Amino acid sequence: MPGFERFGVAERKSANEVLDSGVLMRYGFDGMRQGRWMAREMENALAKRMQSRHAHLVSSGTAALTVALASAGVGAGDEVIVPTFTFVASFEAVLSVGAIPVLCDVDDTLTLDPGAVREAITPKTRVIMPVHMCGSMADLRSLKAIADVHGLLLLEDACQAIGGSYEGKPLGSYGHIGCFSFDYVKTITCGEGGGLITDSDEIYEKAQAFSDHGHDHIGSDRGAEGHPHLGYNYRIGELNAAIGLVQLGRLDEFLDIQKTHYSRLRDVLESLEGVQLRRVPEGGIENYSFLNFFMQDENKARSVAKGLGKAGFDGVFYWYDNNWHYHRKWDHLKKLESLSPLSEALVSQFQATRTQSFEGSDHWMGRNLSILVKLSWDEKELQKRCRILKEVVSAGQDQ
Ligand SMILES: *Cc1c(COP(=O)(O)O)cnc(C)c1O
């Protein structure tokens, strides 16, 4: 997945252009910046690549989710459906606008189970937030149908699946808003950064203002601009955007490499008994950043994870035990260990989650293993990995 593996001459050159002009901020300083608007250029390129009317860059993927929610008018007392398997950023963004995260089961796609989503809807629900984990997507057709029936916002977190598609549309562009992260370990990186895409003029207008203290960005005198509504600072800087602009141009090059590496490992798994691959919804094309598969039970999955580690096959994740990505270790969320008091609505509406069990998720996640697909592997490394994978998974069947 990580674009940092291919950080090179072009990225350095682009960053140096910013350093040469000395304009590190994305707004203003028109005279000094010698015609370079890195954030603006990357936004144009992102909107084009994602076949969306608008793209807006911010300081992180978490900020993108936060700005998306705020711009859609989601706040106090509103419920947002998020999966049990995601990154903590999902519920952090929801909490940051004062809304209530409602955890919901994942299925064999490793993303939101549409059946569980239907059951989780209440009169307070405002948003369904599918998270396209580990390179592949949620069943967006079903989720969109549910969202349409109930008048809900479909907000795609495509931070881990940039470049994948569903029914011919780039991931992130199927719902009302899509979010990306360009942090250091994502498929393409700005160092730190994030972005949102949308076809809605209204959401875009609010997003670009909200993420910059409410600035309406009208005219050429920043100090004289109006503030039609409250905002915050989630701006990206020009240095980050300069690097991201180059990496975005290399996205398809990275995806090709990932696909080749992924396919070699996948061929090995397909030749083995008792291994089930993660389900990719019909009409979906992955971004190949991870290869996910299920063993027959939790013990076998644990033993294969251990075996791969011992054999020197790094980058294998057993998410079921993970602190940052799976609900079982989110005690801080379940106990609402906030540094400051939270609203009464949040505390009372959130109660049920503390003791809720997620058997549907545990069934799949307990058996799942996830291999990070790296860009830097050469032919020798690939052959070695294929050999180890075959040996260890075969041995794991007999546990
Ligand atoms: C990385 C990530 C985020 C947050 O992105 P940051 O840029 O690190 O804030 C959100 N959701 C998912 C699924 C991610 O993987």
Coordinates of N, CA, C and O in Angstrom, one line a residue, residues 4 12 39 48 51 64 118 133 138 229 238 286-287 342-343 372:
F4 N 5.0 5.8 0.2 CA 6.3 6.3 0.7 C 7.4 5.4 0.2 O 8.6 5.9 0.0
R12 N 10.5 15.2 -4.5 CA 11.4 16.2 -4.0 C 11.4 17.5 -4.8 O 11.4 18.6 -4.3
A39 N -2.1 23.0 -3.6 CA -3.3 22.4 -3.1 C -4.4 22.5 -4.2 O -5.1 21.5 -4.5
K48 N -10.8 15.3 -11.0 CA -10.8 14.7 -12.3 C -10.6 13.1 -12.2 O -11.4 12.4 -12.8
Q51 N -13.7 11.5 -10.9 CA -14.9 11.7 -11.7 C -16.0 12.4 -10.8 O -17.1 12.1 -10.8
A64 N -10.9 15.1 7.0 CA -11.9 15.0 5.8 C -13.2 14.5 6.3 O -14.3 15.0 5.9
R118 N -29.6 -2.1 8.3 CA -31.1 -1.9 8.4 C -31.6 -1.9 9.8 O -32.4 -1.1 10.2
M133 N -12.4 -1.1 3.8 CA -11.2 -1.5 4.5 C -10.3 -2.3 3.6 O -10.8 -3.2 2.8
A138 N -17.5 -1.8 0.3 CA -18.8 -2.3 0.9 C -19.7 -2.5 -0.3 O -19.5 -2.1 -1.4
H229 N -20.6 31.3 8.3 CA -20.9 30.3 9.4 C -19.6 30.0 10.1 O -18.5 30.4 9.7
E238 N 1.0 23.8 1.6 CA 1.5 23.7 0.2 C 2.6 22.6 0.0 O 2.6 21.9 -1.0
E286 N -10.9 -4.0 -6.7 CA -10.1 -3.6 -5.5 C -9.0 -2.6 -5.9 O -8.7 -2.5 -7.1
N287 N -8.4 -2.0 -4.9 CA -7.1 -1.3 -5.2 C -5.9 -2.1 -4.9 O -4.8 -1.7 -5.0
L342 N -18.9 15.2 27.9 CA -19.6 15.0 26.6 C -21.1 15.3 26.8 O -21.6 15.4 28.0
S343 N -21.8 15.6 25.7 CA -23.2 16.0 25.9 C -24.0 14.9 26.5 O -23.7 13.7 26.3
L372 N -0.4 -7.2 3.9 CA -0.2 -5.9 3.3 C 0.7 -6.1 2.0 O 1.7 -6.7 2.0

